[in-house]
Amino acid sequence: MNVLKISAAVLCAIALAVTASAAPRVQPWGLHLDYLDQAAKPGDDFYVYANGGWLKTAEIPPDRPGAGVGLEMSKANEERLKAIIDELHTRANLTAEEQKLRDLYDAFMDEGQVEANGLKPAEKDLAEIASLRTLDDVAREMALPSLRLGGPFEMFIAADDKHPDAYIVKLGQSGLGLPDRDYYLRDDKEIVSTREAYKKHLAQSLNSVAAEDAEARAAAVYELEHQIAVVSWAAADRRDAEKVYNPMTIPKLRKLAPGYPWDTFFKWAGISPKSHGVDRTVVVGESTAFPRIAKIFADTPVPVWRDFLTIRYVHTFAPYLPRRFNDADFAFYGTVLQGRARQLDRPTRGARLLDNRVGEALGKLYVGKYFPAESKAKVRALVDNLLQAYEQDLKTLPWMTPETRQKALEKLHQFTVKVGYPDHWRDYSTLQIRRDDLVGDVKNAIAFEWNRNLKRIDDPVDKTEWGMTPPTVNAYYNETVNEIVFPAGILQAPDFDPAADDAVNYGGIGAVIGHEISHGFDDQGSKYDGMGVMRQWWVDADRKNFDERTTALANQYDQYEPLSGIHINGRLTLGENIADLAGLVIAHKAYRISLGGKDAPVLDGLTGDQRFYLAFAQGWRSKVRDETTRQRLLSNPHSPPPYRVNGVVRNDDGWYEAFPNVTPQDKFYLAPEQRVRLW
């Protein structure tokens, strides 16, 4: 369960970077011809055909998990954010909000003061954790808004899936320090090695705060997490919107999971037990796991929970403590899990801190300087063209009955589109930031965000709110608002270039737009109507037909093995794979519509359709470390980039028409009757 239930876009699985030995030759119309590998056959590996030249020379920077388009764009944005921050240091008469940005950044950048302070800024919090004596005390500490350390259950406030105009408290399984339950349960050589490194990391975390018998205590914490992992739901099940929607009153929650001090937990989080005079209703996610996790909580000695929380605290605040804490944390989470040799430089981490904690204040300055009005207008026009193409497709879809078709069209017409930045900016006036208190500033920012959500818990949902900051290189679809959102950060080259050839823009940002629209009609988004209500609006026969088609797509992806012994999980990645495929097909239709019946020009020997598909494939060029790929295969709902190209185009009739030399003998060729056709 996510803090904001959104289907994130194409780039959230890859924040990567690129380095090259020579400047690439980019055509004036936007395609990188130097990246092509003419020796590769499109039908054997279209991803390599489009990117093989780049793959041969690209190197992964030591501070990144990989190299590729995502961080080309992210790095450009990071430099822009740092330039904005630098400008704050040269200007007089800053606004109160701008002063907070500068003070938080300066507090982070003052490494000398951070080192001189040592562990002193954390001593009070650590002493409080050490003083816990009862399980009620433990639940209280897990709920504190200024720390939000979490525990075996996560809690957040979001729109109610069946009553999306109202906020509701949502609860889900949690408690794992590794990325996914599979890290505790699988016996692959690499996973076993990661587990052993994690156990050492737990001991080191306790040692860093002068704990005695650190290894034995760390072993107890690991065993606790392992017990939770055993009873937790798998990631593929957790993304099922209906399975994780289990509303109940707090008294019923107490009966479902009696081993956990719910009253204490809610009290210290600021959640009142009543709403509008009746018992408050909450939504429980992994309902069958809750009683088992609650029993584990009750059966675990308080000292083990103290160590659990101490480790959580050290991990959460390591970036704001002396270097030895941050280096130790990075050694596991950066190097072991991602394969990175070194951290990002401190100014970049400082810019990310501001984006994470006061992102709309920073984003306001970003869009004022780097996002022109003409870009917003052109992207909006592209979105309208994609929506038009979707409408035409729905009207002629052969496998859908008129009843379901009418409801689908109604939903499409009710889409909300947000481009660039929010109409209303977040108010940070109550957030306290001090230049000389970095840990305190971060705690204040954590509490500010929780309290901001808490204050509106019984109010109508704010549908103007954004779930990403403007500089974010990503996009998303939000089921409960039925909206597609495109932050300014993703609206840049190579995904979008106002001066580029239309074929390239439709293959780039057009496929992104199509991807997000398609999330409204993927295996989960299709469970919500145009008003954002989760309900069955399909004719049963249509739903059965759709499920059969998507199952066939999941089965295709199950066969792909990016790393030896680890296949793509077709169920976990199904929503994203549907959006990739449907988004590309619709983007291609929109491109054809944009031609107005005319033939596209042939540029450098490439037809418009060929440029469209090559732009799509080049948007996924990447080289990723095995450690990062492994982590994503086990926990991330996105397929690895090569399969987001090859796994998609092989199901697209338009691709075969664009590249007629693809034959049945080619590796990724699919016979027409085997291709999955959705929209």
XYZ file of C-alpha atoms in Angstrom:
679
model
C 0.000 0.000 0.000
C 1.362 3.410 -0.963
C 1.035 6.681 0.892
C -0.786 8.070 -2.130
C -2.381 5.325 -4.149
C -1.098 6.208 -7.584
C 0.200 4.275 -10.523
C 3.566 5.863 -11.172
C 4.933 6.213 -14.608
C 7.594 4.938 -16.793
C 10.641 6.383 -15.122
C 10.104 5.606 -11.468
C 11.936 2.315 -11.834
C 15.070 3.891 -13.243
C 16.657 7.010 -11.785
C 19.803 6.454 -13.791
C 22.606 8.428 -15.406
C 24.759 8.435 -18.517
C 28.363 9.179 -19.258
C 29.784 9.003 -22.752
C 33.230 9.262 -24.234
C 32.048 11.598 -26.979
C 29.036 13.819 -27.533
C 26.289 11.804 -29.256
C 25.097 12.822 -32.690
C 21.513 13.951 -32.176
C 19.538 14.651 -35.321
C 17.835 18.064 -35.443
C 14.561 16.184 -35.303
C 15.473 14.462 -32.037
C 16.716 10.896 -32.604
C 20.186 9.572 -31.722
C 21.389 7.736 -34.817
C 24.735 6.958 -33.166
C 22.869 4.856 -30.599
C 21.605 2.391 -33.218
C 23.234 -0.997 -33.699
C 22.713 -1.822 -37.351
C 24.210 -5.281 -36.793
C 21.282 -6.235 -34.557
C 18.020 -7.463 -36.029
C 14.936 -5.538 -34.859
C 13.001 -8.785 -34.461
C 15.694 -10.438 -32.355
C 16.164 -7.547 -29.947
C 14.624 -4.209 -30.834
C 16.002 -2.702 -27.631
C 19.572 -3.481 -28.725
C 18.825 -2.440 -32.305
C 17.800 1.014 -31.037
C 20.411 1.347 -28.280
C 23.270 -1.051 -29.005
C 25.692 1.667 -30.058
C 25.130 3.452 -26.785
C 25.287 0.245 -24.742
C 28.768 -0.521 -26.100
C 30.273 2.701 -24.737
C 28.104 3.790 -21.806
C 29.609 3.455 -18.341
C 27.805 3.466 -15.033
C 29.017 6.287 -12.776
C 30.249 4.983 -9.403
C 27.646 6.980 -7.469
C 24.653 5.736 -9.459
C 22.793 2.408 -9.697
C 22.934 2.548 -13.460
C 23.264 4.651 -16.586
C 20.434 5.784 -18.805
C 17.798 8.292 -19.794
C 16.117 8.682 -16.404
C 19.044 10.278 -14.691
C 20.177 12.180 -17.728
C 16.997 14.067 -17.052
C 17.309 13.852 -13.264
C 20.897 15.095 -13.327
C 19.861 18.059 -15.448
C 17.160 18.841 -12.906
C 19.573 18.428 -9.999
C 21.880 20.990 -11.575
C 18.956 23.347 -12.030
C 17.897 22.930 -8.421
C 21.436 23.576 -7.212
C 21.568 26.709 -9.373
C 18.330 27.909 -7.775
C 19.745 27.238 -4.314
C 22.983 29.041 -5.196
C 20.930 32.025 -6.304
C 19.222 32.115 -2.910
C 22.665 32.714 -1.426
C 23.269 35.771 -3.619
C 19.917 37.488 -3.200
C 18.875 39.861 -0.466
C 15.345 40.197 0.894
C 14.357 36.555 0.647
C 10.773 35.630 1.403
C 10.174 33.649 4.594
C 9.705 30.511 2.498
C 12.906 31.091 0.534
C 14.785 31.663 3.783
C 13.608 28.273 5.008
C 14.949 26.650 1.859
C 18.296 28.341 2.327
C 18.513 27.581 6.047
C 17.666 23.890 5.631
C 20.185 23.529 2.827
C 22.883 25.381 4.776
C 22.243 23.248 7.864
C 22.762 20.139 5.743
C 25.844 21.510 3.985
C 27.562 22.543 7.226
C 29.375 19.239 7.534
C 31.831 20.689 10.023
C 29.032 21.486 12.449
C 27.429 18.094 11.863
C 30.703 16.391 12.777
C 31.248 18.650 15.786
C 27.760 17.896 17.103
C 28.402 14.164 16.964
C 25.480 12.155 18.292
C 24.259 14.968 20.537
C 21.247 15.943 18.344
C 19.979 12.349 18.600
C 20.728 11.664 22.258
C 17.302 12.642 23.586
C 15.469 10.495 21.042
C 17.748 7.508 21.599
C 17.377 7.841 25.358
C 13.620 7.862 24.961
C 13.758 4.655 22.935
C 16.048 3.090 25.545
C 13.526 3.971 28.270
C 10.657 1.977 26.741
C 9.417 -0.585 29.231
C 6.069 -1.878 27.947
C 4.526 -2.781 24.623
C 2.283 0.259 25.013
C 5.445 2.363 25.229
C 6.703 0.731 22.039
C 3.468 1.458 20.146
C 3.601 5.071 21.329
C 7.129 5.493 19.987
C 6.161 3.960 16.657
C 3.358 6.497 16.274
C 5.201 9.725 17.160
C 4.627 12.259 14.337
C 8.093 13.807 14.696
C 9.851 10.487 14.047
C 7.453 8.272 12.082
C 9.826 5.359 12.640
C 7.102 2.877 11.927
C 6.884 -0.696 13.083
C 5.052 -3.845 12.056
C 2.191 -1.729 10.660
C 2.285 1.362 8.470
C -0.377 4.067 8.658
C -1.295 6.882 6.308
C -4.229 9.052 5.345
C -5.608 8.937 1.811
C -8.845 8.989 -0.154
C -11.307 6.190 0.576
C -11.384 3.958 -2.503
C -15.162 3.501 -2.337
C -15.920 7.023 -1.127
C -13.164 9.036 -2.834
C -14.462 12.417 -1.713
C -13.513 11.530 1.880
C -10.184 10.840 3.565
C -9.695 7.693 5.591
C -6.963 6.129 7.724
C -5.277 3.237 5.932
C -3.162 0.545 7.564
C -0.793 -1.938 5.988
C 1.835 -4.519 6.832
C 5.354 -3.214 7.408
C 8.328 -3.917 9.650
C 10.949 -5.110 7.151
C 14.356 -3.502 6.757
C 15.071 -5.332 3.500
C 13.246 -4.287 0.304
C 10.819 -7.216 0.153
C 9.774 -10.367 2.015
C 11.559 -12.461 -0.634
C 14.904 -11.238 0.699
C 14.127 -13.157 3.899
C 12.643 -16.249 2.243
C 14.565 -17.036 -0.954
C 17.704 -19.171 -0.963
C 19.459 -17.773 -4.043
C 23.186 -17.419 -3.479
C 23.062 -13.643 -3.934
C 20.051 -13.248 -1.642
C 21.690 -15.333 1.089
C 24.784 -13.150 0.785
C 22.643 -10.023 1.078
C 20.981 -11.396 4.211
C 24.338 -12.026 5.855
C 25.465 -8.501 4.997
C 22.214 -7.162 6.435
C 22.740 -8.982 9.728
C 26.191 -7.394 9.989
C 24.651 -4.024 9.188
C 22.105 -4.427 11.991
C 24.908 -5.166 14.445
C 26.922 -2.216 13.188
C 23.920 0.075 13.641
C 23.628 -0.969 17.280
C 27.378 -0.690 17.768
C 27.287 2.864 16.440
C 25.270 3.940 19.478
C 27.470 2.000 21.918
C 25.158 -0.963 22.415
C 26.571 -3.997 24.231
C 26.226 -7.523 22.804
C 25.358 -5.956 19.454
C 25.640 -9.147 17.392
C 23.278 -11.175 19.569
C 20.799 -8.325 19.756
C 20.992 -7.766 16.011
C 20.292 -11.464 15.469
C 17.124 -11.109 17.550
C 15.990 -8.128 15.461
C 16.646 -10.051 12.265
C 14.660 -13.016 13.566
C 11.787 -10.657 14.390
C 11.796 -9.289 10.842
C 12.016 -12.808 9.433
C 8.920 -13.823 11.396
C 7.054 -10.831 9.986
C 8.214 -11.664 6.455
C 6.919 -15.234 6.738
C 3.350 -14.072 7.441
C 3.382 -11.014 5.167
C 1.655 -10.853 1.819
C 3.645 -11.079 -1.400
C 4.084 -7.896 -3.417
C 1.882 -9.162 -6.261
C -1.047 -9.678 -3.879
C -0.565 -6.300 -2.236
C -1.225 -4.447 -5.486
C -4.726 -5.927 -5.782
C -6.997 -2.974 -4.982
C -9.924 -5.140 -3.885
C -7.876 -7.466 -1.694
C -6.315 -4.595 0.267
C -9.613 -2.774 0.797
C -10.987 -4.077 4.090
C -12.852 -1.299 5.936
C -13.685 -1.822 9.598
C -14.252 0.175 12.750
C -11.469 0.488 15.289
C -13.279 -1.893 17.702
C -13.375 -4.499 14.921
C -9.690 -3.886 14.239
C -8.952 -4.635 17.895
C -10.734 -7.977 17.486
C -8.983 -8.768 14.212
C -5.498 -8.079 15.582
C -5.753 -8.114 19.391
C -2.041 -8.353 20.098
C -1.285 -4.752 19.136
C -2.017 -1.687 21.366
C -4.154 0.068 18.770
C -5.633 2.632 21.147
C -2.178 3.796 22.215
C -0.949 3.810 18.637
C -3.825 5.954 17.364
C -3.732 8.291 20.367
C -0.083 9.230 19.916
C -0.484 9.552 16.154
C -3.279 12.043 16.800
C -6.070 9.848 15.400
C -9.289 10.198 17.396
C -11.298 6.977 17.894
C -14.498 8.701 16.754
C -15.431 10.406 13.495
C -18.599 12.472 13.267
C -19.790 10.934 16.525
C -19.396 7.258 15.592
C -16.561 4.745 15.766
C -13.918 5.683 13.233
C -13.599 3.389 10.239
C -10.145 2.500 8.964
C -9.073 0.474 5.938
C -6.950 -2.585 6.646
C -4.732 -3.801 3.840
C -3.359 -7.321 4.213
C -6.190 -8.561 6.424
C -5.026 -12.155 6.923
C -1.534 -10.994 7.893
C -2.719 -8.536 10.549
C -3.599 -11.010 13.336
C -0.362 -12.916 12.763
C 1.779 -9.793 12.819
C -0.043 -8.539 15.908
C 0.713 -11.829 17.661
C 4.381 -11.504 16.715
C 4.335 -8.020 18.203
C 2.824 -9.267 21.464
C 5.185 -12.248 21.715
C 8.362 -10.236 21.106
C 10.180 -8.963 24.223
C 10.320 -5.193 24.666
C 14.164 -5.104 24.533
C 14.032 -6.505 20.995
C 11.564 -3.800 19.985
C 13.843 -1.191 21.556
C 16.696 -2.417 19.387
C 14.395 -2.533 16.361
C 13.470 1.118 16.888
C 17.051 2.146 17.584
C 18.125 0.640 14.267
C 15.205 2.361 12.512
C 16.202 5.663 14.068
C 19.845 5.343 13.028
C 18.790 4.481 9.468
C 16.299 7.361 9.236
C 18.648 10.026 10.562
C 22.015 8.707 9.323
C 22.140 11.291 6.479
C 21.972 14.088 9.079
C 24.474 12.665 11.563
C 28.297 12.474 11.349
C 29.790 10.788 8.311
C 30.478 7.488 10.073
C 26.724 6.929 10.430
C 25.950 7.879 6.860
C 28.843 5.855 5.437
C 27.774 2.755 7.353
C 24.182 3.125 6.198
C 25.261 3.642 2.584
C 27.611 0.652 2.733
C 24.567 -1.587 2.970
C 21.671 0.262 1.343
C 23.784 1.876 -1.382
C 26.540 -0.642 -2.047
C 25.152 -4.065 -1.099
C 21.605 -3.483 -2.359
C 22.354 -1.225 -5.331
C 25.995 -1.892 -6.197
C 27.023 1.754 -5.959
C 30.666 2.428 -5.054
C 30.174 5.878 -3.566
C 27.491 8.310 -2.516
C 26.206 11.301 -4.421
C 28.056 14.511 -3.669
C 26.729 16.476 -0.716
C 25.258 19.412 -2.715
C 23.176 16.962 -4.756
C 21.998 15.240 -1.590
C 21.169 18.659 -0.167
C 19.053 19.532 -3.196
C 17.265 16.200 -2.869
C 16.605 16.887 0.814
C 14.833 20.120 -0.095
C 12.859 18.431 -2.865
C 11.778 15.657 -0.473
C 10.885 17.831 2.524
C 9.840 21.229 1.121
C 9.412 20.257 -2.497
C 6.646 22.628 -3.505
C 8.528 25.636 -2.148
C 11.523 24.618 -4.242
C 9.304 23.590 -7.153
C 7.697 27.015 -7.278
C 11.110 28.520 -8.027
C 11.921 25.709 -10.469
C 8.904 26.184 -12.730
C 9.286 29.953 -12.646
C 12.738 29.610 -14.146
C 12.715 26.425 -16.211
C 9.183 25.626 -17.377
C 7.904 28.000 -20.077
C 4.204 28.426 -20.728
C 4.569 27.190 -24.302
C 5.791 23.801 -23.036
C 2.699 23.437 -20.881
C 0.450 24.328 -23.822
C 2.128 21.892 -26.209
C 2.031 19.017 -23.700
C -1.636 19.709 -23.024
C -2.298 19.531 -26.763
C -0.488 16.181 -26.902
C -2.590 14.894 -24.007
C -5.777 15.960 -25.785
C -4.635 14.123 -28.918
C -3.949 10.962 -26.905
C -7.362 11.178 -25.247
C -8.943 11.604 -28.688
C -7.106 8.521 -29.939
C -8.266 6.552 -26.898
C -11.834 7.628 -27.539
C -11.687 6.503 -31.147
C -10.212 3.204 -30.048
C -12.874 2.573 -27.410
C -15.639 3.306 -29.907
C -14.366 0.616 -32.272
C -13.000 -1.962 -29.829
C -14.285 -5.305 -31.154
C -14.204 -7.311 -27.919
C -16.130 -4.861 -25.683
C -19.930 -4.769 -25.408
C -21.819 -1.463 -25.823
C -22.694 -1.329 -22.112
C -19.091 -1.489 -20.921
C -17.940 0.715 -23.807
C -20.301 3.492 -22.731
C -19.007 3.374 -19.150
C -15.403 3.362 -20.369
C -16.064 6.417 -22.534
C -17.689 8.169 -19.584
C -14.590 7.492 -17.510
C -12.307 8.762 -20.264
C -14.323 11.981 -20.540
C -14.020 12.483 -16.768
C -10.205 12.380 -16.706
C -8.540 15.343 -15.017
C -5.243 16.442 -16.565
C -2.541 18.255 -14.595
C 0.566 19.542 -16.347
C 3.712 21.130 -14.936
C 2.828 22.302 -11.444
C -0.119 22.699 -9.052
C -2.566 25.589 -9.228
C -2.326 26.011 -5.460
C 1.018 25.815 -3.662
C 1.532 24.172 -0.288
C 1.693 26.551 2.668
C 4.884 26.036 4.700
C 4.353 28.986 7.042
C 4.000 26.783 10.132
C 7.104 24.707 9.385
C 9.931 25.681 11.718
C 13.451 25.572 10.228
C 16.629 26.585 12.056
C 20.013 27.027 10.450
C 21.728 25.389 13.453
C 19.512 22.320 14.012
C 19.579 19.886 11.087
C 18.125 16.872 12.907
C 15.465 19.087 14.465
C 14.621 20.533 11.051
C 14.124 17.084 9.550
C 11.959 16.035 12.496
C 9.901 19.200 12.089
C 9.447 18.485 8.380
C 8.350 14.905 9.103
C 5.853 16.111 11.707
C 4.663 18.942 9.441
C 3.726 16.513 6.679
C 1.945 14.118 9.046
C 0.051 16.924 10.787
C -0.902 18.473 7.446
C -2.641 15.211 6.551
C -4.042 14.737 10.030
C -5.785 18.131 10.116
C -7.939 17.285 7.113
C -8.804 13.720 8.041
C -12.532 14.471 8.327
C -12.604 17.055 5.516
C -13.446 16.553 1.827
C -10.560 15.356 -0.341
C -8.426 18.127 -1.824
C -8.434 17.200 -5.500
C -6.096 20.040 -6.430
C -3.236 18.406 -4.527
C -0.262 16.858 -6.313
C 1.468 13.628 -5.305
C 4.825 14.613 -6.838
C 6.885 17.788 -6.773
C 7.274 19.832 -9.993
C 10.955 18.889 -10.602
C 10.190 15.150 -10.431
C 11.164 13.115 -13.498
C 8.058 10.970 -13.459
C 4.302 11.048 -13.973
C 1.352 9.235 -12.434
C -2.285 8.234 -12.574
C -4.383 8.528 -9.418
C -7.320 6.102 -9.393
C -9.413 7.805 -6.716
C -9.315 11.170 -8.500
C -9.185 9.741 -12.034
C -6.382 12.102 -12.936
C -3.174 11.980 -14.942
C -0.347 14.197 -13.718
C 2.811 15.270 -15.539
C 5.316 17.246 -13.433
C 7.501 19.780 -15.204
C 10.575 17.630 -14.540
C 9.597 14.946 -17.048
C 8.635 17.454 -19.736
C 12.137 17.872 -21.109
C 14.386 16.269 -23.711
C 14.756 13.499 -24.621
C 11.193 12.584 -23.633
C 9.795 15.909 -24.800
C 11.335 18.573 -27.009
C 9.066 21.260 -28.516
C 11.480 21.551 -31.452
C 11.648 17.824 -32.219
C 9.919 15.845 -34.941
C 6.344 14.902 -34.019
C 7.140 11.207 -34.470
C 9.875 11.486 -31.840
C 7.707 13.407 -29.381
C 4.835 10.957 -29.764
C 7.219 8.026 -29.270
C 8.690 9.764 -26.219
C 6.322 11.863 -24.121
C 3.354 10.560 -26.128
C 4.041 7.033 -24.902
C 4.366 8.408 -21.358
C 0.995 10.137 -21.665
C -0.558 7.015 -23.161
C 0.964 4.964 -20.343
C -0.716 7.116 -17.701
C -4.088 7.178 -19.442
C -3.861 3.400 -19.765
C -3.418 3.016 -16.012
C -7.046 4.073 -15.784
C -7.867 0.920 -17.725
C -5.236 -1.533 -16.469
C -6.016 -4.554 -14.308
C -6.416 -2.370 -11.189
C -7.330 1.086 -12.516
C -10.182 -0.500 -14.447
C -11.813 -1.329 -11.112
C -12.512 2.394 -10.572
C -15.167 4.414 -12.381
C -14.860 7.934 -13.748
C -15.548 9.477 -10.344
C -12.787 7.455 -8.710
C -15.125 4.983 -7.004
C -13.924 1.401 -6.804
C -16.876 -0.613 -8.105
C -17.745 -3.142 -10.767
C -18.820 -1.172 -13.843
C -17.966 -3.823 -16.417
C -20.294 -6.366 -17.981
C -19.142 -9.707 -16.568
C -18.350 -11.177 -19.986
C -16.174 -8.175 -20.858
C -14.312 -8.411 -17.593
C -13.670 -12.098 -18.192
C -12.429 -11.361 -21.706
C -10.160 -8.586 -20.447
C -8.772 -10.764 -17.656
C -7.980 -13.544 -20.124
C -6.050 -11.097 -22.297
C -4.106 -9.633 -19.386
C -3.349 -13.113 -18.047
C -1.802 -13.940 -21.412
C 0.375 -10.826 -21.095
C 1.411 -11.808 -17.561
C 2.336 -15.266 -18.814
C 4.567 -13.739 -21.489
C 6.481 -11.687 -18.940
C 6.808 -14.654 -16.582
C 9.065 -16.244 -19.206
C 11.636 -13.440 -19.188
C 14.736 -14.034 -17.048
C 16.795 -10.822 -16.727
C 19.104 -12.390 -14.125
C 19.992 -16.045 -13.810
C 17.374 -17.709 -11.627
C 15.150 -14.627 -11.285
C 12.281 -14.165 -13.711
C 10.050 -11.155 -14.098
C 6.923 -11.601 -11.987
C 4.137 -11.211 -14.523
C 1.483 -10.622 -11.843
C 3.521 -8.029 -9.956
C 4.348 -6.093 -13.130
C 1.020 -6.593 -14.897
C -0.376 -3.094 -14.403
C 2.773 -1.444 -15.703
C 3.079 -3.875 -18.607
C -0.524 -3.191 -19.611
C 0.126 0.547 -19.443
C 3.333 0.200 -21.459
C 1.612 -1.778 -24.205
C -1.656 0.133 -24.378
C 0.154 3.445 -24.006
C 2.422 2.738 -26.964
C -0.430 1.544 -29.179
C -2.524 4.620 -28.380
C 0.433 6.994 -28.795
C 1.021 5.526 -32.246
C -2.634 6.006 -33.161
C -2.459 9.596 -31.924
C 0.635 10.184 -34.038
C -1.189 8.869 -37.089
C -4.131 11.171 -36.323
C -1.761 14.134 -36.040
C -0.641 13.581 -39.636
C -4.111 14.508 -40.831
C -4.073 11.905 -43.567
C -0.757 13.078 -44.995
C 2.379 10.959 -45.313
C 5.113 11.639 -42.764
C 8.419 12.766 -44.239
C 11.268 10.264 -44.515
C 14.242 11.574 -42.526
C 17.700 10.014 -42.823
C 16.087 7.009 -44.449
C 13.623 6.460 -41.585
C 9.860 6.612 -41.987
C 7.723 8.429 -39.451
C 6.562 5.149 -37.925
C 10.137 3.908 -37.627
C 11.180 7.147 -35.906
C 8.238 6.782 -33.535
C 9.230 3.286 -32.405
C 12.934 4.087 -32.235
C 12.208 7.124 -30.056
C 10.178 4.899 -27.743
C 12.999 2.358 -27.502
C 15.703 4.985 -27.026
C 13.680 6.418 -24.161
C 14.482 3.192 -22.296
C 18.216 2.948 -22.963
C 19.884 1.964 -19.743
C 22.651 -0.069 -18.207
C 21.792 -1.204 -14.677
C 23.858 -2.865 -11.967
C 22.857 -6.454 -11.173
C 22.254 -5.603 -7.512
C 19.744 -2.934 -8.484
C 18.087 -5.158 -11.078
C 17.733 -7.931 -8.492
C 16.096 -5.578 -6.004
C 13.649 -4.308 -8.591
C 12.758 -7.762 -9.872
C 11.774 -8.818 -6.363
C 9.932 -5.699 -5.253
C 9.208 -3.262 -8.081
C 6.060 -3.356 -10.261
C 8.016 -2.232 -13.342
C 9.772 -4.634 -15.708
C 13.459 -3.984 -16.500
C 13.930 -1.530 -19.396
C 14.855 -4.022 -22.163
C 11.586 -5.864 -21.554
C 9.590 -2.646 -21.457
C 10.673 -2.345 -25.084
C 10.868 -5.900 -26.466
C 7.963 -7.230 -24.426
C 5.767 -4.405 -25.706
C 6.589 -4.000 -29.395
C 6.237 -7.726 -30.103
C 2.531 -7.369 -29.254
C 2.010 -4.217 -31.358
C 0.801 -4.754 -34.937
C 1.994 -1.264 -35.857
C 5.582 -2.179 -35.046
C 5.527 -5.110 -37.460
C 4.198 -2.777 -40.167
C 6.950 -0.234 -39.446
C 9.671 -2.914 -39.609
C 8.505 -5.353 -42.300
C 11.788 -7.272 -42.196
C 10.797 -8.827 -38.858
C 10.156 -12.508 -39.604
C 8.725 -15.538 -37.786
C 12.284 -16.790 -37.322
C 13.211 -13.801 -35.151
C 13.509 -14.239 -31.383
C 10.788 -11.798 -30.330
C 8.404 -12.389 -33.216
C 4.873 -13.275 -32.159
C 2.334 -14.726 -34.542
C -0.721 -12.454 -34.928
C -2.965 -14.830 -32.997
C -0.522 -14.803 -30.048
C -0.313 -11.024 -29.731
C -2.130 -9.478 -26.797
C -4.478 -6.750 -28.004
C -6.099 -4.669 -25.303
C -7.032 -1.208 -26.529
